[in-house]
PDB file of C-alpha atoms in Angstrom:
ATOM      1  CA  UNK A 794      -7.269  71.811 -43.683  1.00  0.00           C
ATOM      2  CA  UNK A 795      -6.673  69.338 -46.161  1.00  0.00           C
ATOM      3  CA  UNK A 796      -5.547  70.057 -49.942  1.00  0.00           C
ATOM      4  CA  UNK A 797      -3.663  68.164 -52.330  1.00  0.00           C
ATOM      5  CA  UNK A 798      -0.072  69.052 -52.871  1.00  0.00           C
ATOM      6  CA  UNK A 799      -0.715  69.932 -56.389  1.00  0.00           C
ATOM      7  CA  UNK A 800      -3.483  72.392 -55.175  1.00  0.00           C
ATOM      8  CA  UNK A 801      -1.012  74.030 -52.770  1.00  0.00           C
ATOM      9  CA  UNK A 802       1.513  74.470 -55.597  1.00  0.00           C
ATOM     10  CA  UNK A 803      -0.992  76.243 -57.682  1.00  0.00           C
ATOM     11  CA  UNK A 804      -1.689  78.447 -54.812  1.00  0.00           C
ATOM     12  CA  UNK A 805       1.993  79.512 -55.228  1.00  0.00           C
ATOM     13  CA  UNK A 806       1.091  80.316 -58.802  1.00  0.00           C
ATOM     14  CA  UNK A 807      -1.966  82.467 -57.751  1.00  0.00           C
ATOM     15  CA  UNK A 808       0.264  84.284 -55.195  1.00  0.00           C
ATOM     16  CA  UNK A 809       2.858  85.044 -57.804  1.00  0.00           C
ATOM     17  CA  UNK A 810       0.145  86.411 -59.999  1.00  0.00           C
ATOM     18  CA  UNK A 811      -1.298  88.445 -57.235  1.00  0.00           C
ATOM     19  CA  UNK A 812       2.091  89.825 -56.246  1.00  0.00           C
ATOM     20  CA  UNK A 813       2.491  90.895 -60.015  1.00  0.00           C
ATOM     21  CA  UNK A 814      -0.882  92.439 -60.240  1.00  0.00           C
ATOM     22  CA  UNK A 815      -0.022  94.443 -56.877  1.00  0.00           C
ATOM     23  CA  UNK A 816       3.293  95.480 -58.454  1.00  0.00           C
ATOM     24  CA  UNK A 817       1.582  96.752 -61.477  1.00  0.00           C
ATOM     25  CA  UNK A 818      -0.995  98.631 -59.471  1.00  0.00           C
ATOM     26  CA  UNK A 819       1.797 100.296 -57.548  1.00  0.00           C
ATOM     27  CA  UNK A 820       3.617 101.213 -60.788  1.00  0.00           C
ATOM     28  CA  UNK A 821       0.369 102.464 -62.317  1.00  0.00           C
ATOM     29  CA  UNK A 822      -0.083 104.853 -59.316  1.00  0.00           C
ATOM     30  CA  UNK A 823       3.461 105.794 -58.919  1.00  0.00           C
ATOM     31  CA  UNK A 824       4.555 106.717 -62.634  1.00  0.00           C
ATOM     32  CA  UNK A 825       7.253 109.457 -62.471  1.00  0.00           C
ATOM     33  CA  UNK A 826       4.970 111.135 -65.152  1.00  0.00           C
ATOM     34  CA  UNK A 827       2.248 111.677 -62.671  1.00  0.00           C
ATOM     35  CA  UNK A 828       4.416 114.022 -60.447  1.00  0.00           C
ATOM     36  CA  UNK A 829       5.851 115.574 -63.735  1.00  0.00           C
ATOM     37  CA  UNK A 830       2.365 116.373 -65.100  1.00  0.00           C
ATOM     38  CA  UNK A 831       1.405 117.788 -61.791  1.00  0.00           C
ATOM     39  CA  UNK A 832       4.574 119.979 -61.559  1.00  0.00           C
ATOM     40  CA  UNK A 833       4.171 121.160 -65.064  1.00  0.00           C
ATOM     41  CA  UNK A 834       0.302 121.904 -64.699  1.00  0.00           C
ATOM     42  CA  UNK A 835       1.193 123.957 -61.786  1.00  0.00           C
ATOM     43  CA  UNK A 836       3.753 125.895 -63.555  1.00  0.00           C
ATOM     44  CA  UNK A 837       1.178 126.384 -66.565  1.00  0.00           C
ATOM     45  CA  UNK A 838      -1.414 127.749 -64.078  1.00  0.00           C
ATOM     46  CA  UNK A 839       1.123 130.143 -62.587  1.00  0.00           C
ATOM     47  CA  UNK A 840       2.122 131.380 -66.113  1.00  0.00           C
ATOM     48  CA  UNK A 841      -1.487 131.605 -67.102  1.00  0.00           C
ATOM     49  CA  UNK A 842      -2.192 133.854 -64.166  1.00  0.00           C
ATOM     50  CA  UNK A 843       0.756 136.029 -65.053  1.00  0.00           C
ATOM     51  CA  UNK A 844      -0.547 136.106 -68.616  1.00  0.00           C
ATOM     52  CA  UNK A 845      -4.053 137.257 -67.422  1.00  0.00           C
ATOM     53  CA  UNK A 846      -2.386 139.992 -65.415  1.00  0.00           C
ATOM     54  CA  UNK A 847      -0.268 141.208 -68.248  1.00  0.00           C
ATOM     55  CA  UNK A 848      -3.136 141.154 -70.713  1.00  0.00           C
ATOM     56  CA  UNK A 849      -5.316 143.039 -68.064  1.00  0.00           C
ATOM     57  CA  UNK A 850      -2.609 145.720 -67.777  1.00  0.00           C
ATOM     58  CA  UNK A 851      -2.225 146.036 -71.658  1.00  0.00           C
ATOM     59  CA  UNK A 852      -6.028 146.596 -71.919  1.00  0.00           C
ATOM     60  CA  UNK A 853      -6.007 149.167 -69.198  1.00  0.00           C
ATOM     61  CA  UNK A 854      -3.114 151.115 -70.688  1.00  0.00           C
ATOM     62  CA  UNK A 855      -4.791 150.905 -73.973  1.00  0.00           C
ATOM     63  CA  UNK A 856      -7.992 152.489 -72.485  1.00  0.00           C
ATOM     64  CA  UNK A 857      -5.557 154.976 -70.686  1.00  0.00           C
ATOM     65  CA  UNK A 858      -3.587 155.916 -73.860  1.00  0.00           C
ATOM     66  CA  UNK A 859      -6.861 156.544 -75.773  1.00  0.00           C
ATOM     67  CA  UNK A 860      -8.027 158.886 -72.973  1.00  0.00           C
ATOM     68  CA  UNK A 861      -4.876 160.880 -72.750  1.00  0.00           C
ATOM     69  CA  UNK A 862      -4.584 161.082 -76.698  1.00  0.00           C
ATOM     70  CA  UNK A 863      -8.350 162.456 -76.538  1.00  0.00           C
ATOM     71  CA  UNK A 864      -7.105 165.137 -73.845  1.00  0.00           C
ATOM     72  CA  UNK A 865      -4.250 166.007 -76.307  1.00  0.00           C
ATOM     73  CA  UNK A 866      -6.466 166.350 -79.205  1.00  0.00           C
ATOM     74  CA  UNK A 867      -9.019 168.538 -77.299  1.00  0.00           C
ATOM     75  CA  UNK A 868      -6.283 170.897 -76.189  1.00  0.00           C
ATOM     76  CA  UNK A 869      -4.762 171.164 -79.512  1.00  0.00           C
ATOM     77  CA  UNK A 870      -8.090 171.901 -81.020  1.00  0.00           C
ATOM     78  CA  UNK A 871      -8.760 174.697 -78.483  1.00  0.00           C
ATOM     79  CA  UNK A 872      -5.306 176.136 -79.169  1.00  0.00           C
ATOM     80  CA  UNK A 873      -5.788 176.001 -82.860  1.00  0.00           C
ATOM     81  CA  UNK A 874      -9.028 178.026 -82.484  1.00  0.00           C
ATOM     82  CA  UNK A 875      -7.315 180.536 -80.218  1.00  0.00           C
ATOM     83  CA  UNK A 876      -4.552 180.919 -82.542  1.00  0.00           C
ATOM     84  CA  UNK A 877      -6.882 181.533 -85.359  1.00  0.00           C
ATOM     85  CA  UNK A 878      -8.834 184.188 -83.502  1.00  0.00           C
ATOM     86  CA  UNK A 879      -5.455 185.749 -82.699  1.00  0.00           C
ATOM     87  CA  UNK A 880      -4.287 185.519 -86.469  1.00  0.00           C
ATOM     88  CA  UNK A 881      -7.612 186.763 -87.675  1.00  0.00           C
ATOM     89  CA  UNK A 882      -7.306 190.315 -86.060  1.00  0.00           C
ATOM     90  CA  UNK A 883     -10.625 190.117 -84.480  1.00  0.00           C
ATOM     91  CA  UNK A 884      -9.223 190.795 -81.026  1.00  0.00           C
ATOM     92  CA  UNK A 885      -8.050 194.429 -80.792  1.00  0.00           C
ATOM     93  CA  UNK A 886      -8.168 195.006 -77.176  1.00  0.00           C
ATOM     94  CA  UNK A 887      -4.548 194.922 -75.784  1.00  0.00           C
ATOM     95  CA  UNK A 888      -5.852 193.319 -72.651  1.00  0.00           C
ATOM     96  CA  UNK A 889      -7.961 190.599 -74.575  1.00  0.00           C
ATOM     97  CA  UNK A 890      -4.737 190.033 -76.853  1.00  0.00           C
ATOM     98  CA  UNK A 891      -2.645 189.613 -73.733  1.00  0.00           C
ATOM     99  CA  UNK A 892      -5.250 187.152 -72.196  1.00  0.00           C
ATOM    100  CA  UNK A 893      -5.464 185.179 -75.544  1.00  0.00           C
ATOM    101  CA  UNK A 894      -1.642 184.955 -75.930  1.00  0.00           C
ATOM    102  CA  UNK A 895      -1.336 183.914 -72.275  1.00  0.00           C
ATOM    103  CA  UNK A 896      -3.869 181.200 -72.773  1.00  0.00           C
ATOM    104  CA  UNK A 897      -2.251 179.890 -76.012  1.00  0.00           C
ATOM    105  CA  UNK A 898       0.967 179.774 -74.062  1.00  0.00           C
ATOM    106  CA  UNK A 899      -0.651 177.871 -71.239  1.00  0.00           C
ATOM    107  CA  UNK A 900      -2.397 175.468 -73.693  1.00  0.00           C
ATOM    108  CA  UNK A 901       0.967 174.835 -75.388  1.00  0.00           C
ATOM    109  CA  UNK A 902       2.493 173.780 -71.988  1.00  0.00           C
ATOM    110  CA  UNK A 903      -0.587 171.870 -71.204  1.00  0.00           C
ATOM    111  CA  UNK A 904      -0.339 170.084 -74.515  1.00  0.00           C
ATOM    112  CA  UNK A 905       3.268 169.271 -73.899  1.00  0.00           C
ATOM    113  CA  UNK A 906       2.507 167.778 -70.491  1.00  0.00           C
ATOM    114  CA  UNK A 907      -0.410 165.671 -71.977  1.00  0.00           C
ATOM    115  CA  UNK A 908       2.016 164.409 -74.830  1.00  0.00           C
ATOM    116  CA  UNK A 909       4.505 163.216 -72.191  1.00  0.00           C
ATOM    117  CA  UNK A 910       1.599 161.310 -70.314  1.00  0.00           C
ATOM    118  CA  UNK A 911       0.760 159.802 -73.650  1.00  0.00           C
ATOM    119  CA  UNK A 912       4.460 158.555 -74.193  1.00  0.00           C
ATOM    120  CA  UNK A 913       4.721 157.281 -70.547  1.00  0.00           C
ATOM    121  CA  UNK A 914       1.521 155.387 -71.126  1.00  0.00           C
ATOM    122  CA  UNK A 915       2.561 154.118 -74.616  1.00  0.00           C
ATOM    123  CA  UNK A 916       5.878 152.730 -72.969  1.00  0.00           C
ATOM    124  CA  UNK A 917       3.857 151.047 -70.249  1.00  0.00           C
ATOM    125  CA  UNK A 918       1.393 149.397 -72.941  1.00  0.00           C
ATOM    126  CA  UNK A 919       4.359 148.277 -75.082  1.00  0.00           C
ATOM    127  CA  UNK A 920       6.066 146.686 -71.989  1.00  0.00           C
ATOM    128  CA  UNK A 921       2.750 144.861 -71.154  1.00  0.00           C
ATOM    129  CA  UNK A 922       2.352 143.683 -74.642  1.00  0.00           C
ATOM    130  CA  UNK A 923       5.925 142.462 -74.636  1.00  0.00           C
ATOM    131  CA  UNK A 924       5.246 140.651 -71.374  1.00  0.00           C
ATOM    132  CA  UNK A 925       2.133 139.112 -72.582  1.00  0.00           C
ATOM    133  CA  UNK A 926       3.865 137.794 -75.787  1.00  0.00           C
ATOM    134  CA  UNK A 927       6.654 136.374 -73.756  1.00  0.00           C
ATOM    135  CA  UNK A 928       4.305 134.807 -71.301  1.00  0.00           C
ATOM    136  CA  UNK A 929       2.339 133.319 -74.186  1.00  0.00           C
ATOM    137  CA  UNK A 930       5.404 131.674 -75.545  1.00  0.00           C
ATOM    138  CA  UNK A 931       6.326 130.271 -72.052  1.00  0.00           C
ATOM    139  CA  UNK A 932       2.685 129.025 -71.610  1.00  0.00           C
ATOM    140  CA  UNK A 933       2.912 127.209 -75.066  1.00  0.00           C
ATOM    141  CA  UNK A 934       6.111 125.664 -74.094  1.00  0.00           C
ATOM    142  CA  UNK A 935       4.959 124.332 -70.721  1.00  0.00           C
ATOM    143  CA  UNK A 936       1.850 123.042 -72.280  1.00  0.00           C
ATOM    144  CA  UNK A 937       3.738 121.202 -74.997  1.00  0.00           C
ATOM    145  CA  UNK A 938       5.771 119.612 -72.120  1.00  0.00           C
ATOM    146  CA  UNK A 939       2.536 118.581 -70.414  1.00  0.00           C
ATOM    147  CA  UNK A 940       1.342 117.019 -73.577  1.00  0.00           C
ATOM    148  CA  UNK A 941       4.375 115.153 -74.213  1.00  0.00           C
ATOM    149  CA  UNK A 942       4.422 113.839 -70.512  1.00  0.00           C
ATOM    150  CA  UNK A 943       0.787 112.991 -70.749  1.00  0.00           C
ATOM    151  CA  UNK A 944       1.470 110.877 -73.968  1.00  0.00           C
ATOM    152  CA  UNK A 945       4.337 108.970 -72.248  1.00  0.00           C
ATOM    153  CA  UNK A 946       2.171 108.501 -69.326  1.00  0.00           C
ATOM    154  CA  UNK A 947      -0.779 107.106 -71.376  1.00  0.00           C
ATOM    155  CA  UNK A 948       1.654 104.758 -73.400  1.00  0.00           C
ATOM    156  CA  UNK A 949       3.070 103.290 -70.140  1.00  0.00           C
ATOM    157  CA  UNK A 950      -0.410 102.845 -68.682  1.00  0.00           C
ATOM    158  CA  UNK A 951      -1.693 101.101 -71.796  1.00  0.00           C
ATOM    159  CA  UNK A 952       1.279  98.635 -71.399  1.00  0.00           C
ATOM    160  CA  UNK A 953       0.525  98.099 -67.645  1.00  0.00           C
ATOM    161  CA  UNK A 954      -3.108  97.631 -68.322  1.00  0.00           C
ATOM    162  CA  UNK A 955      -2.312  95.171 -71.103  1.00  0.00           C
ATOM    163  CA  UNK A 956      -0.063  93.101 -68.867  1.00  0.00           C
ATOM    164  CA  UNK A 957      -2.583  93.562 -65.974  1.00  0.00           C
ATOM    165  CA  UNK A 958      -5.307  92.112 -68.075  1.00  0.00           C
ATOM    166  CA  UNK A 959      -3.269  89.161 -69.091  1.00  0.00           C
ATOM    167  CA  UNK A 960      -2.247  88.396 -65.346  1.00  0.00           C
ATOM    168  CA  UNK A 961      -5.849  88.784 -64.234  1.00  0.00           C
ATOM    169  CA  UNK A 962      -7.096  86.324 -66.812  1.00  0.00           C
ATOM    170  CA  UNK A 963      -4.438  83.813 -65.832  1.00  0.00           C
ATOM    171  CA  UNK A 964      -5.067  84.261 -62.186  1.00  0.00           C
ATOM    172  CA  UNK A 965      -8.775  83.773 -62.842  1.00  0.00           C
ATOM    173  CA  UNK A 966      -8.068  80.400 -64.644  1.00  0.00           C
ATOM    174  CA  UNK A 967      -5.587  79.139 -62.051  1.00  0.00           C
ATOM    175  CA  UNK A 968      -7.555  80.224 -59.090  1.00  0.00           C
ATOM    176  CA  UNK A 969     -10.639  78.407 -60.392  1.00  0.00           C
ATOM    177  CA  UNK A 970      -8.707  75.125 -60.046  1.00  0.00           C
ATOM    178  CA  UNK A 971      -7.847  75.710 -56.570  1.00  0.00           C
ATOM    179  CA  UNK A 972     -10.257  74.086 -53.961  1.00  0.00           C
ATOM    180  CA  UNK A 973     -12.719  76.903 -52.610  1.00  0.00           C
ATOM    181  CA  UNK A 974     -11.883  76.570 -49.054  1.00  0.00           C
ATOM    182  CA  UNK A 975      -8.194  76.944 -49.613  1.00  0.00           C
ATOM    183  CA  UNK A 976      -8.523  79.783 -51.944  1.00  0.00           C
ATOM    184  CA  UNK A 977     -10.845  81.463 -49.441  1.00  0.00           C
ATOM    185  CA  UNK A 978      -8.425  81.018 -46.503  1.00  0.00           C
ATOM    186  CA  UNK A 979      -5.503  82.328 -48.870  1.00  0.00           C
ATOM    187  CA  UNK A 980      -7.487  85.402 -49.708  1.00  0.00           C
ATOM    188  CA  UNK A 981      -8.239  86.009 -46.057  1.00  0.00           C
ATOM    189  CA  UNK A 982      -4.602  85.946 -45.236  1.00  0.00           C
ATOM    190  CA  UNK A 983      -3.635  87.975 -48.145  1.00  0.00           C
ATOM    191  CA  UNK A 984      -5.781  90.768 -46.937  1.00  0.00           C
ATOM    192  CA  UNK A 985      -4.275  90.515 -43.464  1.00  0.00           C
ATOM    193  CA  UNK A 986      -0.743  90.234 -44.430  1.00  0.00           C
ATOM    194  CA  UNK A 987       0.078  92.940 -46.882  1.00  0.00           C
ATOM    195  CA  UNK A 988      -1.005  91.033 -50.052  1.00  0.00           C
ATOM    196  CA  UNK A 989       0.917  87.845 -49.357  1.00  0.00           C
ATOM    197  CA  UNK A 990      -1.246  84.795 -48.096  1.00  0.00           C
ATOM    198  CA  UNK A 991       0.847  81.949 -49.304  1.00  0.00           C
ATOM    199  CA  UNK A 992       4.717  81.401 -49.401  1.00  0.00           C
ATOM    200  CA  UNK A 993       6.959  78.737 -50.256  1.00  0.00           C
ATOM    201  CA  UNK A 994       9.106  76.846 -47.805  1.00  0.00           C
ATOM    202  CA  UNK A 995      12.685  77.268 -49.399  1.00  0.00           C
ATOM    203  CA  UNK A 996      15.798  75.684 -47.796  1.00  0.00           C
ATOM    204  CA  UNK A 997      14.063  75.700 -44.444  1.00  0.00           C
ATOM    205  CA  UNK A 998      13.058  79.424 -44.669  1.00  0.00           C
ATOM    206  CA  UNK A 999       9.571  80.918 -45.103  1.00  0.00           C
ATOM    207  CA  UNK A1000       9.660  83.060 -48.204  1.00  0.00           C
ATOM    208  CA  UNK A1001       6.849  85.151 -46.599  1.00  0.00           C
ATOM    209  CA  UNK A1002       8.503  86.485 -43.437  1.00  0.00           C
ATOM    210  CA  UNK A1003      11.976  85.455 -44.609  1.00  0.00           C
ATOM    211  CA  UNK A1004      12.675  83.844 -41.412  1.00  0.00           C
ATOM    212  CA  UNK A1005      14.396  80.218 -41.029  1.00  0.00           C
ATOM    213  CA  UNK A1006      12.187  77.631 -39.305  1.00  0.00           C
ATOM    214  CA  UNK A1007      13.763  76.282 -36.121  1.00  0.00           C
ATOM    215  CA  UNK A1008      14.283  72.504 -35.657  1.00  0.00           C
ATOM    216  CA  UNK A1009      11.002  71.926 -33.588  1.00  0.00           C
ATOM    217  CA  UNK A1010       9.031  73.968 -36.451  1.00  0.00           C
ATOM    218  CA  UNK A1011      10.718  71.774 -39.206  1.00  0.00           C
ATOM    219  CA  UNK A1012      10.035  68.608 -37.504  1.00  0.00           C
ATOM    220  CA  UNK A1013       6.285  69.435 -37.262  1.00  0.00           C
ATOM    221  CA  UNK A1014       6.227  70.349 -40.947  1.00  0.00           C
ATOM    222  CA  UNK A1015       8.098  67.046 -41.901  1.00  0.00           C
ATOM    223  CA  UNK A1016       5.669  64.992 -39.790  1.00  0.00           C
ATOM    224  CA  UNK A1017       2.477  66.659 -41.324  1.00  0.00           C
ATOM    225  CA  UNK A1018       0.937  64.797 -44.163  1.00  0.00           C
ATOM    226  CA  UNK A1019       1.510  65.852 -47.614  1.00  0.00           C
ATOM    227  CA  UNK A1020      -2.110  66.949 -48.069  1.00  0.00           C
ATOM    228  CA  UNK A1021      -2.117  68.994 -44.771  1.00  0.00           C
ATOM    229  CA  UNK A1022      -2.092  72.877 -45.210  1.00  0.00           C
ATOM    230  CA  UNK A1023       0.564  74.030 -42.837  1.00  0.00           C
ATOM    231  CA  UNK A1024       0.926  77.660 -41.711  1.00  0.00           C
ATOM    232  CA  UNK A1025       4.279  79.393 -40.722  1.00  0.00           C
ATOM    233  CA  UNK A1026       4.471  79.653 -36.999  1.00  0.00           C
ATOM    234  CA  UNK A1027       6.184  83.240 -37.497  1.00  0.00           C
ATOM    235  CA  UNK A1028       3.857  84.919 -40.082  1.00  0.00           C
ATOM    236  CA  UNK A1029       0.784  82.657 -39.988  1.00  0.00           C
ATOM    237  CA  UNK A1030       0.735  82.490 -43.823  1.00  0.00           C
ATOM    238  CA  UNK A1031       0.124  79.119 -45.661  1.00  0.00           C
ATOM    239  CA  UNK A1032       3.485  77.575 -45.993  1.00  0.00           C
ATOM    240  CA  UNK A1033       3.877  75.402 -49.194  1.00  0.00           C
ATOM    241  CA  UNK A1034       6.289  72.549 -49.311  1.00  0.00           C
ATOM    242  CA  UNK A1035       8.103  71.972 -52.496  1.00  0.00           C
ATOM    243  CA  UNK A1036      11.011  69.535 -53.344  1.00  0.00           C
ATOM    244  CA  UNK A1037      13.485  72.409 -52.526  1.00  0.00           C
ATOM    245  CA  UNK A1038      12.098  72.996 -49.069  1.00  0.00           C
ATOM    246  CA  UNK A1039      14.995  71.436 -47.189  1.00  0.00           C
ATOM    247  CA  UNK A1040      13.197  68.993 -45.212  1.00  0.00           C
TER     248      UNK A1040
END
């Protein structure tokens, strides 16, 4: 393939821009904020699950407390009625009096037991409320960190995208001045060899594979016409000759 030396030099400019675009794409995909946001989001999800559990426990204990307080109130009302009957003197039979007094005593014990249950449930409810409040604070703190990391990520992405847009436009202009067949070969080789399709021959060394050409290879390159598109014998990339190639 034939191409003017100036066109081959421009191919190096296209390669430099393609390499920069590749670096920007790699940077975009591997920003540390991506991993940070993922980790923080996982933390937030875990705290959110714990918060749901704490709120559920608080709701359950609230119902349990209401039920226990209702049981206490029922016992208290029954005991009050029995005490009223006892105080009224309406019960005169010794046996009935004894039974009534025994029932009042039994209700008093039952009330005490139920009040202990109420206190125990109240303690569990307060613990659940405190736990929920703590988790709400933790969740808010984690979410604030997520928001801050997302802001940093978005700012960096905007910078990368702006630089990428400029480089892509410049690449479009320069690539448009490269002969079509030469550019087609370059693109094909770039796809085959990790994004590098053309490399400079610098001080007898291919900048694509970083290997120095042997004397036979150098003589072949020296003998090739200036408009001949030569390839590196080692990596098969387009080898572009420049004044500092060492020929």
